[in-house]
Coordinates of C-alpha atoms and ligand atoms in Angstrom, one line a residue:
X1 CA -6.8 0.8 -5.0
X2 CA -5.3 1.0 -8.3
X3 CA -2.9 3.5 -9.6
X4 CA -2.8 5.4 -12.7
X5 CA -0.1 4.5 -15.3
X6 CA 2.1 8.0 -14.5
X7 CA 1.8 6.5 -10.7
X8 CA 3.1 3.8 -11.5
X9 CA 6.0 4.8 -13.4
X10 CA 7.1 7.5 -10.3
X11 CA 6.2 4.6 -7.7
X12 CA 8.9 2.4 -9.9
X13 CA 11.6 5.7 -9.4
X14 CA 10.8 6.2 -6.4
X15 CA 11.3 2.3 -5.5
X16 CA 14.4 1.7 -8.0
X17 CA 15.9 4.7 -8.8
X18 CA 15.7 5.5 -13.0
X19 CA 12.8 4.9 -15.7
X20 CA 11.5 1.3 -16.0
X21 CA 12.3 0.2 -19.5
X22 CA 8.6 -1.2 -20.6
X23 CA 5.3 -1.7 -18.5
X24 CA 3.5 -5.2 -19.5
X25 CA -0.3 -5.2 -18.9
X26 CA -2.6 -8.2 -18.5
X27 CA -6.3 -8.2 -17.7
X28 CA -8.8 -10.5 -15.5
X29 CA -11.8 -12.4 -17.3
X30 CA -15.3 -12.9 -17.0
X31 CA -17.0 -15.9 -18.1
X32 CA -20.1 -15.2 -19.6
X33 CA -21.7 -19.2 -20.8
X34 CA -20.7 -22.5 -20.1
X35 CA -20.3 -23.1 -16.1
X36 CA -19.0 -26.0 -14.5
X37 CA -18.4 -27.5 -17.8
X38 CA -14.5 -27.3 -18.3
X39 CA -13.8 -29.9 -16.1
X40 CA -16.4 -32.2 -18.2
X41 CA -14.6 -31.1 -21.8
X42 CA -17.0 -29.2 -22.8
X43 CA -16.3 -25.0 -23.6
X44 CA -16.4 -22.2 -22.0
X45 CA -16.7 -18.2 -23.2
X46 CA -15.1 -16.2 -21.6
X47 CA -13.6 -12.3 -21.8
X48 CA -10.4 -10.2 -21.2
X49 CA -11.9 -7.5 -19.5
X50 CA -11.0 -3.8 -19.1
X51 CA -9.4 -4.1 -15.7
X52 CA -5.5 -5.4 -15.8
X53 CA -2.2 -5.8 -13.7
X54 CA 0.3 -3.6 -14.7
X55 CA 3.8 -3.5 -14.0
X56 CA 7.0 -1.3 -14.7
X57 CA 9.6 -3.3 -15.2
X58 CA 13.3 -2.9 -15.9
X59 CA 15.3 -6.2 -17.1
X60 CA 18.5 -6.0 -14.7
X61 CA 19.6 -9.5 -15.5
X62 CA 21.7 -11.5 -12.7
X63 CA 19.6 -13.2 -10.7
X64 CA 17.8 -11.3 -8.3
X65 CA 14.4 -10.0 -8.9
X66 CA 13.7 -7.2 -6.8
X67 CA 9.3 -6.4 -6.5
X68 CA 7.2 -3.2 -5.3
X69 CA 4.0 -4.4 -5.4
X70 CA 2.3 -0.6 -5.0
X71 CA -1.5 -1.6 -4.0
X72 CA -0.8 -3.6 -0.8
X73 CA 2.6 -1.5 0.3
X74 CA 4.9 -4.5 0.3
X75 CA 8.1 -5.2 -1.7
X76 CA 10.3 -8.7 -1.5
X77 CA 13.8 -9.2 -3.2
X78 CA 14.6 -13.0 -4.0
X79 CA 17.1 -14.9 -6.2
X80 CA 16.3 -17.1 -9.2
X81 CA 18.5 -19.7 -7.8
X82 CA 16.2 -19.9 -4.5
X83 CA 12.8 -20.8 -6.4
X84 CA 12.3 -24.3 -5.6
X85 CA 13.4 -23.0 -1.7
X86 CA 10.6 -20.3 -1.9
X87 CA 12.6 -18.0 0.2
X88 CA 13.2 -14.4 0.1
X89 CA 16.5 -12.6 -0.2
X90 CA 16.4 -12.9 3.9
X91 CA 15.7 -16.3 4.1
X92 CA 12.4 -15.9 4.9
X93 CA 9.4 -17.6 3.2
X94 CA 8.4 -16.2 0.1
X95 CA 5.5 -13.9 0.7
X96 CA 2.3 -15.2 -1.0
X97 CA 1.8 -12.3 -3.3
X98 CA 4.9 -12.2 -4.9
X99 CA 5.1 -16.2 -5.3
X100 CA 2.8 -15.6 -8.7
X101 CA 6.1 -14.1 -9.7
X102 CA 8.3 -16.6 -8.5
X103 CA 6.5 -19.3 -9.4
X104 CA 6.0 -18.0 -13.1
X105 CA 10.1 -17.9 -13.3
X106 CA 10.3 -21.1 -12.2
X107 CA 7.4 -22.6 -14.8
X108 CA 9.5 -20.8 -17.4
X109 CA 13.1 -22.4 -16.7
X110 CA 11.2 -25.4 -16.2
X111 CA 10.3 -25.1 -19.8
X112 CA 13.9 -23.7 -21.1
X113 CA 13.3 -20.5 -21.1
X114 CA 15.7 -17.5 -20.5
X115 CA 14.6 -16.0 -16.9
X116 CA 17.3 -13.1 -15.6
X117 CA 16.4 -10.7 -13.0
X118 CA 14.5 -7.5 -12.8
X119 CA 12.7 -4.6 -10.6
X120 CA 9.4 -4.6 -11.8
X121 CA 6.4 -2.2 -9.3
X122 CA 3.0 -4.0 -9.9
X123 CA -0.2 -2.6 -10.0
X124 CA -3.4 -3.7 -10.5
X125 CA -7.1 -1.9 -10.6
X126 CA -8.5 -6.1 -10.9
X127 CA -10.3 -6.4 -7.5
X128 CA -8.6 -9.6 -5.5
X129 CA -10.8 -12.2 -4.6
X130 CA -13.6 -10.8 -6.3
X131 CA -14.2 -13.9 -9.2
X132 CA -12.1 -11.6 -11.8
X133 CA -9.3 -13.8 -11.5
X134 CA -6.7 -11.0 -10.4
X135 CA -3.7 -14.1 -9.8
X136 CA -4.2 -14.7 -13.3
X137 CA -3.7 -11.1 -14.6
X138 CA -0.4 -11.0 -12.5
X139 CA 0.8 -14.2 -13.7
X140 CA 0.7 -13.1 -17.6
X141 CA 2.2 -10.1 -16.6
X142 CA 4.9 -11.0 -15.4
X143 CA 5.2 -13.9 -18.1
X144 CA 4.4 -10.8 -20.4
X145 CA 7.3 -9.1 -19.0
X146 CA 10.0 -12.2 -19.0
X147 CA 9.2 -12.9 -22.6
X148 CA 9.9 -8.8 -23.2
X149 CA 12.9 -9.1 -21.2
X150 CA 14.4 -12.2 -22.7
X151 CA 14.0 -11.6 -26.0
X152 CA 12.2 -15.3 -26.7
X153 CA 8.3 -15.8 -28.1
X154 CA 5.6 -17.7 -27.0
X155 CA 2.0 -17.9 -28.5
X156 CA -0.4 -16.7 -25.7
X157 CA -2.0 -20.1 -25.2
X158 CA 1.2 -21.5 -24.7
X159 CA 2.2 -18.3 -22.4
X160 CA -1.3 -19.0 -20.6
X161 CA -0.8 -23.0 -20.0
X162 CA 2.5 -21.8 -18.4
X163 CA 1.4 -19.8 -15.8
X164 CA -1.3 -22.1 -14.9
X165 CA 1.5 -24.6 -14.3
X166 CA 3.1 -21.8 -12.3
X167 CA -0.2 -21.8 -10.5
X168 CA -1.5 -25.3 -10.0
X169 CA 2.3 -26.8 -9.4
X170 CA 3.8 -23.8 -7.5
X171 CA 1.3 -21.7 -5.9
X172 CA -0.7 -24.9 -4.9
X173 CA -4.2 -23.7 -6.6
X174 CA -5.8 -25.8 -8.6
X175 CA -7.2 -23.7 -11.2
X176 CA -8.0 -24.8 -14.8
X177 CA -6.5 -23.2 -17.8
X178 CA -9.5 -20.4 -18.6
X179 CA -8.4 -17.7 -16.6
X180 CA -4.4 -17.6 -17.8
X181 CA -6.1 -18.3 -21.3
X182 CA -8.5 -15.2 -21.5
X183 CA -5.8 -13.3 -19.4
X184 CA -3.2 -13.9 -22.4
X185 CA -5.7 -14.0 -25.7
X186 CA -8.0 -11.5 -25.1
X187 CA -9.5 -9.7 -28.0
X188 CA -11.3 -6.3 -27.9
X189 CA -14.8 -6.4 -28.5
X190 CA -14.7 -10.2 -28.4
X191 CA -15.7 -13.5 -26.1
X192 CA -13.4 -16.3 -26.3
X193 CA -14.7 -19.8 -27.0
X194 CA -12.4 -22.0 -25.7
X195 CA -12.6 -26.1 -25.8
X196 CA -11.4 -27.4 -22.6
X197 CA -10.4 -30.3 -24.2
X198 CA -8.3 -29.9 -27.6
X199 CA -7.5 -25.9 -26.3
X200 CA -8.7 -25.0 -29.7
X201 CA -10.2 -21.7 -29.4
X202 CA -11.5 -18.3 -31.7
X203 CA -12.9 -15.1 -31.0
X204 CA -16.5 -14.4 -30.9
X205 CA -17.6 -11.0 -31.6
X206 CA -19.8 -9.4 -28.9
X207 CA -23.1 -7.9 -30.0
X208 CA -22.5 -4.3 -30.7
X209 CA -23.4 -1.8 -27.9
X210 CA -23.3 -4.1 -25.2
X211 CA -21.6 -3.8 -21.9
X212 CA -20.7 -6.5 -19.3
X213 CA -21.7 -5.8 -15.6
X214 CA -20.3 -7.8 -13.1
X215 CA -21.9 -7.6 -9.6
X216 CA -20.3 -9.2 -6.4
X217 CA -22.8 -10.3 -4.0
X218 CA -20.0 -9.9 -1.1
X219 CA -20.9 -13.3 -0.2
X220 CA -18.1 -16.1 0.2
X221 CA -19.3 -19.3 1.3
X222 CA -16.7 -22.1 2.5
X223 CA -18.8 -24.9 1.3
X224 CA -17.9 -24.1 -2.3
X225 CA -14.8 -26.6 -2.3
X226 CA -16.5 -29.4 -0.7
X227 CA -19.5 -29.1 -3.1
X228 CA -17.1 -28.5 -6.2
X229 CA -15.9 -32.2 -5.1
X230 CA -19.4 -33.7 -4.8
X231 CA -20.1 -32.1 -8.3
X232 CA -17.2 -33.7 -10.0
X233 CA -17.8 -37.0 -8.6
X234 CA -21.0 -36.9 -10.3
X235 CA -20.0 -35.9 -13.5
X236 CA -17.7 -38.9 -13.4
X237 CA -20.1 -41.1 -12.0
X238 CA -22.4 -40.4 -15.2
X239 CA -20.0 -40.8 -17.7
X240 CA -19.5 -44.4 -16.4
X241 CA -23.0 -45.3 -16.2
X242 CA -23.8 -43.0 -19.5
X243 CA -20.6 -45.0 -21.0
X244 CA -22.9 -48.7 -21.1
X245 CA -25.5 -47.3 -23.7
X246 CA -23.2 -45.0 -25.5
X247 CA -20.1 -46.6 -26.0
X248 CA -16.8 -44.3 -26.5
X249 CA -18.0 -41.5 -24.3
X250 CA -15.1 -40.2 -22.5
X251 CA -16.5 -36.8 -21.0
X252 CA -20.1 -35.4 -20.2
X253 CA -19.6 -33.1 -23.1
X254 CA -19.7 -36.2 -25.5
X255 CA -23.1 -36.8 -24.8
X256 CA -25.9 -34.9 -27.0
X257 CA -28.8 -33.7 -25.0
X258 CA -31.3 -36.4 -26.8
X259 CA -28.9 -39.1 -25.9
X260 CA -28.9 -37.8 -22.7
X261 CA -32.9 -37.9 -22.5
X262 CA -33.2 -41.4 -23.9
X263 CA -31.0 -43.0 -21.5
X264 CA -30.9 -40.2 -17.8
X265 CA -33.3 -43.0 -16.0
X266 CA -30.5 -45.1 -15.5
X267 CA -28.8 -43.0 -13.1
X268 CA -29.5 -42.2 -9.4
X269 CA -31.9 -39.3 -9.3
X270 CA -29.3 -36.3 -8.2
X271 CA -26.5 -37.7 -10.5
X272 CA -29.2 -37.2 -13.7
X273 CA -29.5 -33.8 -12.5
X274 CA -26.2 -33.0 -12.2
X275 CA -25.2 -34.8 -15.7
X276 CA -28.3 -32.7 -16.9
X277 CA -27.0 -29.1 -16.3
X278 CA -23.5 -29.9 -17.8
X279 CA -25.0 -31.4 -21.1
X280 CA -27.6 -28.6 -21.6
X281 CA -25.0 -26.1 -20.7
X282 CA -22.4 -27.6 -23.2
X283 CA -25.1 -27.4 -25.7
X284 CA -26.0 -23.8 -24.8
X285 CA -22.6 -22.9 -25.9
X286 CA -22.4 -24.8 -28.6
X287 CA -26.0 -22.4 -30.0
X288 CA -24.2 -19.6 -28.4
X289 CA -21.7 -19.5 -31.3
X290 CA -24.6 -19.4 -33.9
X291 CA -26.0 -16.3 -31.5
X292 CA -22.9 -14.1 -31.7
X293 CA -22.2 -14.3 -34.9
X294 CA -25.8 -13.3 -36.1
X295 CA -25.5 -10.5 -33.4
X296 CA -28.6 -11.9 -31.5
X297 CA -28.0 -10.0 -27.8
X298 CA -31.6 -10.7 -26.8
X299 CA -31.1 -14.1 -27.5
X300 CA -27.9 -14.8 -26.1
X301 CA -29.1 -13.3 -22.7
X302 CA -31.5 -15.6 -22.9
X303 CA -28.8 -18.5 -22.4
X304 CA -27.6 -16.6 -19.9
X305 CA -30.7 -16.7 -18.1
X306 CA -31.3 -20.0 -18.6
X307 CA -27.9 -20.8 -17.2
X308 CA -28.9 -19.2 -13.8
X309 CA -31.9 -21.2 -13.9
X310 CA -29.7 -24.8 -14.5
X311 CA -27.1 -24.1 -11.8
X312 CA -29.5 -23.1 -9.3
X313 CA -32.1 -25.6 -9.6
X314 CA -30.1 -28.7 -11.2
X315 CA -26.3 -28.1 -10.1
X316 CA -27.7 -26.3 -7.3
X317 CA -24.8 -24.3 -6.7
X318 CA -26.3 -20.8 -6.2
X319 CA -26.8 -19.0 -3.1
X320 CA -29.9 -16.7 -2.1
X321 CA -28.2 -13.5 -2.5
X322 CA -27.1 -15.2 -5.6
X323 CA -30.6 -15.8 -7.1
X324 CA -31.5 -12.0 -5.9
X325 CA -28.7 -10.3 -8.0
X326 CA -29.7 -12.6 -10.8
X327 CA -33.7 -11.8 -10.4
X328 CA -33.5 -8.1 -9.5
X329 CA -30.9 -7.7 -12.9
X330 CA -33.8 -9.5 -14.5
X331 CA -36.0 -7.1 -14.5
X332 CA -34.3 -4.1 -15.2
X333 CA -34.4 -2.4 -18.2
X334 CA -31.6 -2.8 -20.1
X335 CA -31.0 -6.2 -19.2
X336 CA -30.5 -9.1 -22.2
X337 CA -29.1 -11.9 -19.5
X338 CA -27.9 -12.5 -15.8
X339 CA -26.4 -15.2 -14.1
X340 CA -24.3 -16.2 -11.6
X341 CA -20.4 -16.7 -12.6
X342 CA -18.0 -18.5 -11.2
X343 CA -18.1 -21.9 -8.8
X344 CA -20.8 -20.5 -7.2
X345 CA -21.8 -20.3 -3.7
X346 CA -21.7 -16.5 -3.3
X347 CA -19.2 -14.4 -5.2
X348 CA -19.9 -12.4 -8.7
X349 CA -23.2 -12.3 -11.3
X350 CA -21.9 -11.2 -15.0
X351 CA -25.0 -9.7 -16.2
X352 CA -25.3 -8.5 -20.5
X353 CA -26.4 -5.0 -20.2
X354 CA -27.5 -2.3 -23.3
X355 CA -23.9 -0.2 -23.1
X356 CA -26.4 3.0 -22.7
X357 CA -28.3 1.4 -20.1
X358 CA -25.2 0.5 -17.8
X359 CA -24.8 2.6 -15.6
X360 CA -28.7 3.1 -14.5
X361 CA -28.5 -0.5 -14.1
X362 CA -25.6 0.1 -12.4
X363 CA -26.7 2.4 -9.7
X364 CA -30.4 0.5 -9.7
X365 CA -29.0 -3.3 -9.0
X366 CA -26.8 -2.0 -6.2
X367 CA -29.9 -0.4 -4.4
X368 CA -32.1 -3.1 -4.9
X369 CA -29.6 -5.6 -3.8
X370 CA -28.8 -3.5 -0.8
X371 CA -32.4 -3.1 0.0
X372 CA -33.0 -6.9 -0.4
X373 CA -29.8 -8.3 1.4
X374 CA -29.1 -6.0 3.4
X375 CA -25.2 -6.0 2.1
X376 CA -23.6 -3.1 -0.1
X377 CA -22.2 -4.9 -3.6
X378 CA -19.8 -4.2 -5.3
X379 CA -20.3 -3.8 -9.2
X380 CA -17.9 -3.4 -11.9
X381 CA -19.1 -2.3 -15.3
X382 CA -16.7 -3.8 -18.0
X383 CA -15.7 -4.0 -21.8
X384 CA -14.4 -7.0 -23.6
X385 CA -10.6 -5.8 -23.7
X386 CA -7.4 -7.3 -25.6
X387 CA -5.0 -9.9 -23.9
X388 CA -1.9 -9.0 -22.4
X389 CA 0.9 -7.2 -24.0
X390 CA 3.7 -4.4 -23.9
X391 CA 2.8 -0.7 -23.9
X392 CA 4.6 1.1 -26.5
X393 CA 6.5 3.0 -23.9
X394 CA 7.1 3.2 -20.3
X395 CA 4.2 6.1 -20.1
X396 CA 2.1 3.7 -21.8
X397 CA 1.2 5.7 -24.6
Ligands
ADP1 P1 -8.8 -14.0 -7.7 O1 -10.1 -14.7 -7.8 O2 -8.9 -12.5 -7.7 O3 -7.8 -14.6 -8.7 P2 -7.0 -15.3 -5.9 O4 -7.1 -15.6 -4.4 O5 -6.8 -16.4 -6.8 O6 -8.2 -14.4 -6.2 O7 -5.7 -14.3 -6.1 C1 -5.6 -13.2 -5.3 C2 -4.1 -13.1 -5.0 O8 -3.3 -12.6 -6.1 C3 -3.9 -12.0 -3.9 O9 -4.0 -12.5 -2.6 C4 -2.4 -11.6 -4.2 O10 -1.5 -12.6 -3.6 C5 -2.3 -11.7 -5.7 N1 -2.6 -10.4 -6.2 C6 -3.7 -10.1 -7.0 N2 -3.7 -8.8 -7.3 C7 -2.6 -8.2 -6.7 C8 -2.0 -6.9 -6.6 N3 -2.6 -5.9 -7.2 N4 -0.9 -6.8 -5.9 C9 -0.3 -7.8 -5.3 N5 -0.8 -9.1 -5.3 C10 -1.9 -9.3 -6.0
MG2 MG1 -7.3 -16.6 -8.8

């Protein structure tokens, strides 16, 4: 459970004595177009969404960094000079929520930056584990709050590709750069395109009136990392066979989807399919842009649907409670687009939904879904909300 701002602030008293000086706030993301496609180049569009980490913080300097992480009851001391030892103030191992923080210090000094100790309480209303990328939002928080603290500036990409590093090198996940990026560079009432290969990126505007559901089929399936593996092996294997006929091709995302049609025979049967949902989907995107800025909800759903359609029958990483989110949001009114989010496998639909409509659809897809599965979902209506930042003051007005 989250905890309202004024909680927050009494829960830091309460843990550290006094007023936290400033509370830095960074939000999860949503992806809403171009799946399995960042590790082929291509783009992605995602949004900051209105759920966010939060975190009272008062700079202390020194070196120890004392954390009250209010939603799971736990708090952990440690000392800058132990981050490559990944121990506590106790000596014991660094617990695994607070090494986000630790290992966000650590991607900073790596990079030159001033890091001095604080007492920060977190909070966060971004469900964990839920595909909203809640590690992210407490990563650029607490980057949010050592760049407050030490006086120095980043611009948010660079912020973002920081505490991936913090992620991928310290944490040991292996995440790509799009959920630190939307976490950071958020803009209200905008997507995010976002190449995966220059970084280049803009805001989108989102067609006015709309709301973004997200619904979690409560389903996690192991095989998702093996498969991911299988997936990326194909990708490669296309781009080499791809790479005879059209020379200079270095990603999947390189190919245009007549090229792709002209020469697909000459790869193994499942390999074309595979190569065949990444270059339509990288094309999707590509008319996606065209969509948003004419406005065109109805036809950007479409995508959306059509994306479903591609990762379940030619990436074939859907699930059946999957496909029953996805079909039930369908055909509710209300409805421009639905598809599933995420590696796949189980986990979250993001769904573009008439703002008026929302919550019907709301209440309506969680009783149809329970009806059809049998499992109680959990669904999060959401708005496309600004990247992470500082609140004005420590009440967060
Ligand atoms: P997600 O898909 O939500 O990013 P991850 O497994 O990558 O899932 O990250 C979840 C982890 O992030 C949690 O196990 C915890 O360590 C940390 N985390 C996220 N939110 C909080 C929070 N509110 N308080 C403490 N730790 C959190
Ligand atoms: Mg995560």
């Amino acid at each position: 459970m989250s905890t309202t701002l004024s909680d927050l602030t009494t829960h830091f008293r309460q843990a550290f004595g006094g007023e936290p000086d400033f509370i830095a706030r960074a939000p999860g993301r949503v992806n809403l177009l171009g799946e399995h496609v960042d590790y082929n180049d291509g783009w992605v569009l995602p949004i900051a969404i209105d759920r966010a980490a939060r975190l009272a913080v008062r700079a202390t300097g020194g070196e120890t960094v004392a954390l009250s992480a209010v939603d799971i009851d736990a708090r952990v001391e440690f000392r800058l000079a132990d981050l490559e030892a990944k121990v506590a103030g106790d000596g014991a191992a660094l617990p695994g929520w607070a090494r986000y923080a630790a290992g966000v210090a650590w991607a900073l000094r790596e990079r030159g930056l001033a890091v001095a100790g604080l007492q920060a309480a977190l909070t966060s209303d971004v469900p964990r584990g839920a595909g909203l990328s809640s590690s992210a939002a407490v990563e650029v928080a607490y980057a949010t709050a050592w760049q407050r603290a030490g006086g120095w500036s980043l611009a948010p990409m660079e912020l973002a590709r920081l505490c991936q590093r913090a992620e991928n090198a310290y944490v040991g996940v292996n995440c790509g750069i799009m959920d630190q990026f939307a976490s950071a560079c958020g803009q209200a009432g905008y997507a995010l395109l976002l190449d995966c290969r220059t970084l280049e990126w803009g805001p989108l505007p989102l067609p006015a009136g709309v709301a973004v559901v997200v619904a979690d089929t409560m389903v996690r399936r192991e095989l998702g990392s093996s498969e991911y593996n299988v997936r990326r092996a194909h990708c490669e294997e296309a781009v080499r066979l791809l790479a005879g006929p059209l020379p200079g091709i270095r990603a999947l995302r390189d190919v245009s989807v007549a090229d792709f049609r002209r020469h697909a025979h000459r790869l193994p049967e499942l390999v074309a399919r595979r190569a065949q949902h990444v270059v339509e989907e990288c094309d999707r995107t590509q008319r996606a842009v065209g969509l948003l800025r004419a406005g065109d909800a109805a036809a950007f759903g479409q995508l959306m649907n059509d994306c479903h359609a591609s990762l379940r029958d030619l990436y074939a990483v859907s699930c059946p409670e999957l496909d029953v989110m996805t079909a039930e949001a369908q055909a509710l009114p209300g409805c421009y687009g639905a598809r599933l989010t995420g590696a796949g496998f189980g986990g979250c639909t993001v769904n573009l939904i008439q703002a008026e409509a929302a919550e019907d659809f709301r209440r309506e897809l969680a009783a149809r879904y329970e009806r059809a599965v049998g499992r109680k979902p959990e669904i999060y209506v959401c708005q496309a909300a600004a990247g992470a930042g500082v609140l004005p003051d420590a009440a967060g007005r």
